[in-house]
XYZ file of C-alpha atoms in Angstrom:
609
model
C 189.157 49.587 215.694
C 190.351 53.346 216.700
C 190.358 55.949 213.992
C 194.064 56.989 213.650
C 194.955 60.277 215.029
C 194.732 63.323 212.821
C 197.858 64.630 214.561
C 200.754 64.405 211.974
C 204.282 64.156 213.848
C 206.331 63.786 211.070
C 209.525 66.001 211.201
C 209.016 66.914 214.906
C 212.369 67.510 216.491
C 211.420 65.599 219.812
C 210.352 62.033 219.885
C 209.014 62.218 223.632
C 205.868 60.719 224.272
C 205.385 60.680 220.223
C 205.954 57.619 217.826
C 208.970 57.605 215.484
C 208.271 58.616 211.744
C 207.933 55.857 209.354
C 210.885 54.936 207.342
C 210.694 54.190 203.317
C 211.232 50.722 203.652
C 208.094 50.284 206.015
C 206.163 52.158 203.524
C 207.382 50.141 200.556
C 206.553 46.997 202.092
C 203.065 48.020 202.934
C 202.765 48.937 199.422
C 204.212 45.885 198.216
C 201.359 43.739 200.274
C 198.635 45.834 198.965
C 199.868 45.240 195.298
C 199.806 41.309 195.562
C 196.606 39.495 194.671
C 196.046 37.404 197.449
C 193.341 38.482 199.984
C 195.646 37.793 203.341
C 198.712 39.890 202.094
C 196.025 42.951 200.991
C 194.342 42.876 204.568
C 198.062 42.713 206.240
C 198.694 45.760 203.949
C 195.412 47.493 204.915
C 196.039 47.060 208.701
C 199.648 48.345 208.197
C 198.629 51.156 206.151
C 195.918 51.887 208.670
C 198.899 52.227 211.413
C 201.183 54.121 209.946
C 199.240 56.558 207.608
C 199.640 59.651 210.414
C 203.778 59.112 210.853
C 204.548 59.126 207.032
C 205.822 62.610 205.848
C 203.550 62.498 202.920
C 200.433 60.726 203.370
C 198.544 62.104 200.435
C 201.135 60.822 198.154
C 201.178 57.627 199.420
C 197.741 57.188 199.574
C 197.378 58.498 196.020
C 199.608 55.383 195.190
C 197.546 52.781 196.727
C 194.678 54.086 194.833
C 196.615 52.788 191.748
C 197.534 49.301 193.244
C 194.844 48.448 195.520
C 191.926 46.466 194.092
C 188.556 48.264 194.414
C 187.113 44.789 194.419
C 188.750 43.800 197.445
C 187.377 46.685 199.543
C 184.032 45.929 198.306
C 184.232 42.414 199.553
C 185.401 43.781 202.787
C 182.436 45.854 203.258
C 180.276 42.978 202.327
C 181.739 40.532 205.063
C 179.237 41.985 207.355
C 176.295 41.267 205.411
C 177.484 37.836 204.213
C 180.476 35.920 205.480
C 181.784 32.609 206.627
C 183.889 34.590 209.180
C 182.552 34.992 212.969
C 180.733 37.784 213.736
C 183.864 39.819 215.615
C 185.896 38.954 212.739
C 183.435 40.182 209.966
C 182.844 43.267 212.195
C 186.553 43.940 212.078
C 186.925 43.716 208.299
C 184.166 46.226 207.704
C 185.365 48.645 210.345
C 189.106 48.328 208.788
C 187.476 49.009 205.226
C 185.331 51.770 206.667
C 188.493 53.546 208.570
C 190.714 53.202 205.440
C 188.266 54.820 203.282
C 187.667 57.372 205.679
C 191.465 58.454 205.680
C 191.516 58.567 202.039
C 188.368 60.801 202.001
C 189.611 63.187 204.517
C 193.401 63.149 203.269
C 193.210 63.227 199.379
C 192.362 66.292 197.646
C 189.251 66.069 195.490
C 188.240 62.830 197.027
C 184.508 63.682 195.978
C 185.290 63.357 192.381
C 187.977 60.214 192.703
C 186.498 57.384 191.186
C 188.359 54.797 192.936
C 186.755 56.375 196.254
C 183.254 57.277 195.166
C 182.577 54.130 193.475
C 182.634 52.496 196.835
C 179.692 54.709 198.080
C 176.940 51.903 197.151
C 178.727 49.394 199.020
C 179.389 51.637 202.079
C 175.542 52.136 201.988
C 174.692 48.616 202.077
C 177.121 48.141 204.992
C 175.196 50.279 207.266
C 172.593 47.898 208.528
C 175.404 45.688 209.832
C 177.537 48.217 211.479
C 177.974 49.746 214.804
C 176.847 53.226 215.574
C 180.518 54.355 215.731
C 181.083 52.623 212.220
C 177.772 54.322 210.716
C 178.937 57.466 211.782
C 182.146 56.892 209.814
C 180.260 55.982 206.866
C 178.156 59.130 207.199
C 181.210 61.260 207.434
C 182.923 59.528 204.201
C 179.647 59.956 202.093
C 179.248 63.761 203.457
C 182.416 64.208 201.741
C 181.440 62.369 198.434
C 178.324 63.866 198.317
C 179.972 67.563 197.740
C 181.191 66.098 194.302
C 179.441 65.515 191.254
C 180.490 61.936 190.927
C 180.226 61.150 194.241
C 176.799 62.573 194.632
C 175.943 60.539 191.306
C 177.213 57.255 192.968
C 175.193 57.871 196.048
C 171.823 58.861 194.416
C 171.882 56.072 191.795
C 172.666 53.756 194.812
C 170.690 50.398 194.621
C 169.915 50.531 198.570
C 169.434 54.508 198.784
C 166.448 53.731 200.877
C 168.982 52.695 203.732
C 169.990 56.466 204.029
C 166.488 57.498 204.007
C 165.753 54.935 206.826
C 168.893 56.255 208.573
C 167.714 59.957 208.261
C 165.201 59.247 210.865
C 167.482 58.591 213.567
C 170.456 60.243 212.217
C 170.455 63.781 210.606
C 173.637 63.083 208.923
C 171.673 60.616 206.839
C 169.389 63.376 205.359
C 172.308 65.594 205.173
C 174.188 63.245 202.736
C 170.720 63.123 200.414
C 170.503 66.840 200.485
C 174.094 67.746 199.901
C 173.970 65.046 196.870
C 170.863 66.518 195.235
C 172.223 69.932 195.528
C 175.077 69.185 193.288
C 172.438 68.803 190.433
C 170.669 71.983 190.881
C 171.732 73.196 187.465
C 170.817 69.897 185.747
C 167.359 69.603 185.466
C 167.181 66.319 183.720
C 169.486 64.547 186.305
C 167.500 66.096 189.123
C 164.228 65.276 188.022
C 165.235 61.821 187.362
C 166.734 61.430 190.959
C 163.557 63.177 192.661
C 161.270 60.722 190.997
C 162.946 58.207 192.586
C 163.701 59.500 196.220
C 160.248 61.110 196.763
C 158.155 58.077 196.764
C 160.665 56.399 198.719
C 160.280 59.200 201.541
C 156.498 58.755 201.070
C 156.549 54.899 201.742
C 158.620 55.719 204.830
C 156.268 58.414 205.968
C 153.125 56.056 205.818
C 155.035 53.126 207.248
C 156.883 54.790 210.171
C 155.858 55.182 213.821
C 154.910 58.774 214.836
C 158.386 59.424 216.852
C 160.720 58.579 213.683
C 158.047 60.669 211.254
C 159.232 63.726 212.362
C 162.785 63.350 211.118
C 161.589 62.013 207.862
C 159.210 65.077 207.394
C 162.174 67.227 208.471
C 164.226 65.707 205.367
C 161.015 66.142 202.921
C 160.460 69.519 203.968
C 163.898 70.685 203.366
C 164.475 68.981 199.955
C 160.862 70.355 198.947
C 161.951 74.059 200.167
C 165.351 73.748 198.300
C 163.973 72.169 194.756
C 163.000 74.378 192.244
C 159.105 73.528 191.415
C 159.860 72.749 187.864
C 162.165 70.057 188.997
C 159.254 68.186 190.865
C 157.502 64.955 189.509
C 154.735 65.432 187.200
C 152.947 62.576 188.457
C 150.597 63.515 191.335
C 150.227 60.273 193.088
C 153.021 60.564 195.349
C 151.354 64.087 196.754
C 148.306 62.338 197.739
C 150.387 59.698 199.527
C 152.102 62.631 201.246
C 148.891 64.201 202.378
C 147.425 60.768 203.443
C 150.453 60.210 205.545
C 150.262 63.616 207.179
C 146.346 63.206 207.947
C 146.843 60.938 210.991
C 149.691 63.279 212.622
C 147.477 66.380 211.832
C 144.340 64.763 213.933
C 146.503 63.625 216.617
C 147.243 67.159 217.803
C 150.868 67.457 216.618
C 153.498 69.195 218.914
C 155.587 72.285 217.732
C 158.401 70.604 215.925
C 155.593 68.152 213.928
C 153.326 71.407 213.388
C 156.621 73.343 211.618
C 157.453 70.286 209.384
C 153.992 69.631 208.444
C 153.241 73.525 207.792
C 156.509 73.956 205.423
C 155.668 70.480 203.377
C 152.183 71.415 202.866
C 152.768 74.867 201.910
C 155.420 73.513 199.652
C 153.375 71.159 197.739
C 150.285 73.625 197.341
C 152.528 75.943 195.793
C 153.423 73.136 193.082
C 150.459 71.167 192.734
C 146.679 71.668 192.433
C 145.111 72.373 195.784
C 142.214 70.190 195.239
C 144.479 67.180 195.941
C 144.245 68.735 199.393
C 141.030 70.711 199.742
C 138.971 68.417 197.864
C 136.849 65.144 198.357
C 138.291 62.534 198.820
C 140.683 63.808 201.120
C 138.846 64.156 204.640
C 137.332 67.501 205.703
C 138.069 67.113 209.078
C 141.988 66.984 208.316
C 141.516 70.155 206.367
C 139.696 71.885 208.946
C 142.398 71.244 211.601
C 144.994 71.978 209.144
C 143.643 75.474 208.582
C 142.842 76.137 212.203
C 146.479 75.044 213.237
C 147.873 77.592 210.772
C 145.479 80.348 211.992
C 145.988 79.670 215.664
C 149.604 79.649 215.201
C 149.754 82.924 213.512
C 147.839 84.631 216.051
C 149.612 83.308 219.064
C 152.990 84.132 217.598
C 152.189 87.728 216.370
C 152.661 89.444 220.039
C 156.079 87.933 220.210
C 157.617 88.812 216.782
C 158.783 92.182 217.586
C 161.069 90.967 220.580
C 162.364 88.347 218.311
C 163.566 90.112 215.273
C 167.211 90.218 216.307
C 167.246 86.824 217.694
C 169.119 83.873 215.479
C 165.817 82.140 215.373
C 163.894 84.508 213.947
C 164.569 83.175 210.368
C 163.413 79.930 211.352
C 160.271 81.327 212.774
C 159.516 83.754 209.835
C 159.703 80.575 207.550
C 157.503 78.838 209.367
C 154.887 81.558 209.645
C 155.400 82.316 206.037
C 154.388 78.734 205.381
C 151.317 79.124 207.313
C 150.190 82.170 205.050
C 150.821 80.332 202.062
C 148.504 77.527 203.201
C 145.887 80.183 203.849
C 146.701 81.697 200.473
C 146.009 78.768 198.533
C 142.853 77.779 200.395
C 141.314 81.313 199.743
C 142.405 81.006 196.268
C 141.061 77.786 195.842
C 137.513 78.897 197.307
C 137.331 81.943 195.367
C 137.903 79.898 191.908
C 135.953 77.107 192.847
C 132.872 76.850 190.545
C 131.299 73.930 191.814
C 130.672 73.679 195.720
C 130.908 70.082 195.780
C 134.405 70.565 195.134
C 135.029 71.936 198.402
C 135.477 69.507 201.253
C 134.364 71.517 204.065
C 130.776 72.239 205.228
C 129.074 75.713 204.990
C 129.147 75.900 208.946
C 132.968 75.166 209.101
C 133.798 77.611 206.365
C 131.928 80.242 208.548
C 134.014 79.388 211.351
C 137.205 79.599 209.517
C 136.050 83.056 207.825
C 135.720 84.404 211.404
C 139.427 82.837 212.426
C 140.778 84.021 209.132
C 139.343 87.592 209.700
C 140.745 87.799 213.520
C 144.183 86.653 211.777
C 144.324 89.155 209.000
C 143.405 91.722 211.657
C 146.433 90.959 213.485
C 148.264 90.738 210.388
C 147.693 94.642 209.616
C 149.163 95.401 212.988
C 152.155 93.238 212.303
C 152.864 94.779 209.057
C 152.425 98.245 210.462
C 154.908 97.507 213.575
C 157.371 95.368 211.383
C 157.779 98.532 208.867
C 157.938 101.070 211.605
C 160.660 98.861 213.380
C 162.861 99.594 210.579
C 161.853 102.425 208.712
C 159.807 105.113 210.674
C 157.089 105.466 213.285
C 155.344 108.300 210.915
C 152.776 107.381 208.691
C 153.464 107.705 205.287
C 156.772 109.115 205.762
C 160.149 107.592 204.600
C 163.486 108.569 206.746
C 165.314 110.118 203.931
C 162.271 112.452 203.352
C 162.671 114.154 206.540
C 166.275 115.280 208.097
C 164.551 115.118 211.482
C 163.035 111.649 211.293
C 164.290 109.206 213.743
C 166.938 106.809 212.523
C 166.150 103.055 211.787
C 166.056 100.956 214.709
C 169.261 98.742 214.726
C 167.317 95.584 216.110
C 165.731 94.449 212.828
C 166.738 90.569 211.956
C 170.161 90.968 210.344
C 169.978 88.165 207.968
C 166.674 89.782 206.572
C 168.120 93.273 205.638
C 164.759 94.744 206.045
C 161.181 93.587 206.411
C 161.091 93.848 202.455
C 163.090 90.722 202.298
C 161.475 89.097 205.146
C 159.532 85.918 203.893
C 156.931 86.599 206.457
C 156.208 90.189 205.389
C 156.158 88.612 201.462
C 153.625 85.946 202.502
C 151.587 88.086 204.406
C 151.179 90.548 201.757
C 150.338 87.896 199.313
C 147.745 86.377 201.684
C 146.358 89.929 202.969
C 146.007 91.011 199.192
C 143.785 88.319 198.352
C 141.602 88.675 201.509
C 140.997 92.330 201.100
C 139.179 91.712 198.124
C 136.521 89.865 200.190
C 136.462 91.507 203.796
C 134.957 94.723 203.620
C 135.320 95.571 207.227
C 139.279 95.114 206.954
C 139.092 97.385 203.974
C 138.286 100.119 206.088
C 141.078 99.310 208.585
C 143.846 99.190 205.931
C 143.588 102.704 204.627
C 146.361 103.403 207.350
C 148.594 100.861 205.435
C 148.741 102.358 202.340
C 152.181 103.957 203.027
C 153.314 100.388 204.080
C 152.364 99.276 200.913
C 153.713 101.660 198.804
C 156.907 101.327 201.018
C 157.054 97.821 200.225
C 156.428 98.383 196.446
C 159.380 100.743 196.419
C 161.713 99.173 198.596
C 160.739 95.631 197.166
C 161.870 96.714 193.771
C 165.150 97.752 195.109
C 165.741 94.545 196.810
C 164.673 92.374 193.663
C 161.554 91.326 195.438
C 158.298 91.974 193.380
C 155.306 92.986 195.808
C 153.451 94.597 193.146
C 150.783 91.696 192.188
C 149.923 91.375 196.145
C 149.622 95.321 196.671
C 147.490 95.694 193.487
C 145.314 93.002 194.543
C 145.299 94.519 198.011
C 144.445 98.021 196.250
C 141.820 97.003 194.411
C 139.905 96.370 197.675
C 141.318 99.334 199.985
C 140.599 101.978 197.347
C 136.788 100.949 197.690
C 136.917 102.855 200.973
C 137.257 106.670 201.330
C 139.982 106.804 203.725
C 141.747 104.391 201.443
C 141.711 106.629 198.646
C 142.370 109.605 200.733
C 145.864 108.141 202.129
C 146.329 106.821 198.412
C 146.214 110.422 197.425
C 148.241 111.744 200.507
C 151.056 109.523 199.660
C 151.132 109.868 195.809
C 150.135 106.445 195.291
C 148.614 107.147 192.111
C 151.887 108.416 191.013
C 153.875 105.289 191.834
C 151.278 103.353 189.846
C 151.368 105.395 187.105
C 155.007 105.737 186.732
C 155.168 101.997 186.864
C 152.439 101.376 184.154
C 154.259 103.594 181.749
C 157.385 101.463 182.110
C 155.343 98.340 182.065
C 153.838 99.057 178.647
C 157.505 99.192 177.106
C 158.127 95.682 178.377
C 157.529 92.217 176.847
C 156.240 89.110 178.307
C 152.746 88.245 179.860
C 153.859 88.876 183.536
C 154.442 92.748 182.742
C 151.279 92.745 180.615
C 149.216 91.591 183.365
C 150.771 93.996 185.908
C 149.804 96.741 183.583
C 146.217 95.827 183.224
C 146.001 95.416 186.795
C 147.491 98.968 187.461
C 145.139 100.400 184.798
C 142.058 98.723 186.442
C 143.137 100.141 190.025
C 143.870 103.651 188.633
C 140.632 103.874 186.816
C 138.760 102.647 189.969
C 140.425 105.506 191.917
C 139.950 107.999 189.323
C 136.141 107.537 188.799
C 135.637 107.349 192.489
C 137.620 110.265 193.764
C 136.609 112.381 190.415
C 140.255 113.170 189.764
C 141.020 116.489 187.710
C 143.988 116.647 186.269
C 144.520 117.712 182.605
C 148.109 116.826 182.549
C 147.749 113.356 183.705
C 144.899 112.862 181.237
C 146.676 114.084 178.333
C 149.600 111.939 179.132
C 147.245 108.940 179.532
C 145.621 109.493 176.407
C 149.360 109.256 174.727
C 150.427 106.297 176.220
C 147.150 104.226 175.375
C 147.658 105.521 171.823
C 151.239 103.959 171.734
C 150.759 100.669 173.477
C 151.045 97.684 171.156
C 148.823 95.011 172.833
C 145.080 95.248 172.419
C 143.894 94.579 175.848
C 146.764 96.875 177.150
C 145.345 99.745 174.773
C 141.456 99.494 175.789
C 142.492 99.039 179.850
C 144.957 102.232 179.457
C 142.428 103.921 177.416
C 139.538 103.000 180.107
C 141.700 104.964 182.793
C 142.482 107.977 180.195
C 138.659 108.136 179.409
C 138.039 108.187 183.191
C 140.598 111.168 183.546
C 139.387 112.914 180.362
C 135.453 112.571 181.360
C 136.535 114.321 184.921
C 138.365 117.101 183.171
C 135.270 117.772 180.941
C 132.890 118.106 183.723
C 134.813 121.249 184.709
C 135.613 122.130 180.806
C 133.282 120.391 178.243
C 135.454 120.664 175.138
C 138.571 119.912 176.569
C 141.151 117.652 175.136
C 138.895 117.138 172.085
C 142.030 117.460 169.620
C 144.280 115.274 171.942
C 141.775 112.516 171.801
C 141.324 112.119 168.070
C 144.231 109.520 167.442
C 143.144 107.399 170.438
C 139.154 107.234 169.274
C 140.592 106.217 165.740
C 142.563 103.280 167.381
C 139.845 102.131 169.565
C 137.749 102.197 166.525
C 139.959 100.128 164.803
C 139.981 97.625 167.757
C 136.174 97.572 168.064
C 135.861 96.630 164.324
C 138.344 94.076 164.582
C 136.869 92.369 167.789
C 133.289 92.648 166.298
C 134.619 90.234 163.585
C 136.536 87.739 165.736
C 135.060 88.094 169.386
C 131.900 87.125 170.959
C 129.486 90.202 171.692
C 129.677 89.621 175.511
C 133.636 89.931 175.110
C 134.808 92.026 177.973
C 137.532 93.616 175.862
C 134.869 94.449 173.230
C 132.685 96.236 176.110
C 135.425 98.006 177.547
C 136.330 99.071 173.864
C 132.933 100.479 173.455
C 132.455 102.137 176.910
C 135.967 103.916 176.438
C 134.477 105.342 172.826
C 131.239 106.306 174.463
C 133.261 108.328 177.172
C 135.358 109.981 174.450
C 132.273 110.887 172.687
C 130.710 112.741 175.268
């Protein structure tokens, strides 16, 4: 059956080549037929409604009346005729098409169709009808379900449908199948309980399809899974990890079979998202195949190295956000792997052999070398080509280039820059060779620190991790001083000591460690800073914060006393008393080798000199 035309000719002054508007008597006859109890009359009424609806002056009003008088069970029976019917195949097909097309008219005409119980309650039967329908009818069903999925009531009926797996199957060959599922889930973003319930049912369902489908159809299912995972808050994902292992196992043959670019993109995004939400040991430890892990890591590093040279010319391209997302996911996989290696106490927990790890280390070293060049170029492309300067610092500085990715609004909001900085920060602790090279990136690090804060992106943990490596080198410390990095970190530390929460506390502790290392190695003589650090340490509330900021203060005081032996004696009296109280408390409650106790005693020793 053909879809009724969307053009409404009611009220036209000319009837040439157009059908006459329908009178009230025909409309009344149609409604009368629909209200009867016998299916034959209802069927005739539906056919009449379908033929006249575009020629009535008030279609929404007529359709609203239909929802009040038409039996929903009758519509359900029509939708079921394709699956089980005494009718001929052609008759059954016509009945299903009539029901689908009528429901499509309702969905596209009635306001709030996505919340109308009469309509959305038909969603389960529409889904059940899909396997027996033609391609055109399936497209119409998906159009209806897309409308329903945008409302809470409609989304609920779709996600609770007994045959939801039919939509998952359909998503392998029709993108709209996946869109229906995604839109429906999105309606419950603010409802953790419902979201968890639906995901707990849906994700294992997708896993089964991944395991069973041939390669050609796996890519579309992977795309659906990746989109769902990216849009789902981590805390909504099921606590049960068995489905995650199922995903990894389903991906393994694809990874081993030299995936194409589309497959690589989906694999990378799915794996990166799962690593962010679940223990990395599920992927990087036995019994998961070591060969698959090795190839996955090689794919990510090769993709990054191959992509870096052309990224600058892609910045203004509409494809750049997708490229950025893919490469950011590659960096996230690398970050997870490095963190897993560093934190592994038992070598048997690592599936890769030492020779393989050495090869990967070389690959990653080369990748991170190119990463530093990318960060330098990405920053300079927008802000300045002069190391260490912001455009606003010099009125004669060149203006920012206008070909940056418009959707990113600066490199600080680029997912690729975030992921690259996170991975680089971890790597710099381990790679002494790269530490020397990254001294020239100190201005970029500090720029991302400041610009990121303004943009609502917290680069501090990643940059502090990077500084802990970069400041081991003389050139890095010189650039840190030249760009007043110590001042940026110190001002942030002071603000952090006034804030509540574990995250703020950890940032303060790391800032204190980085600054203390810089002060001691550079032998910084700054009496004003030393005096201020003593006061901040003394006023801090948390014991560990007191001790770590005191360690920084002691480093500053010791440097000052090397030029003036008795300097700051009186100013440090209060801090000495506070540290003695902490030492006494920790001596009673902590082990002798407790790190905070050790730092406390070291600080007291330094202040006594």
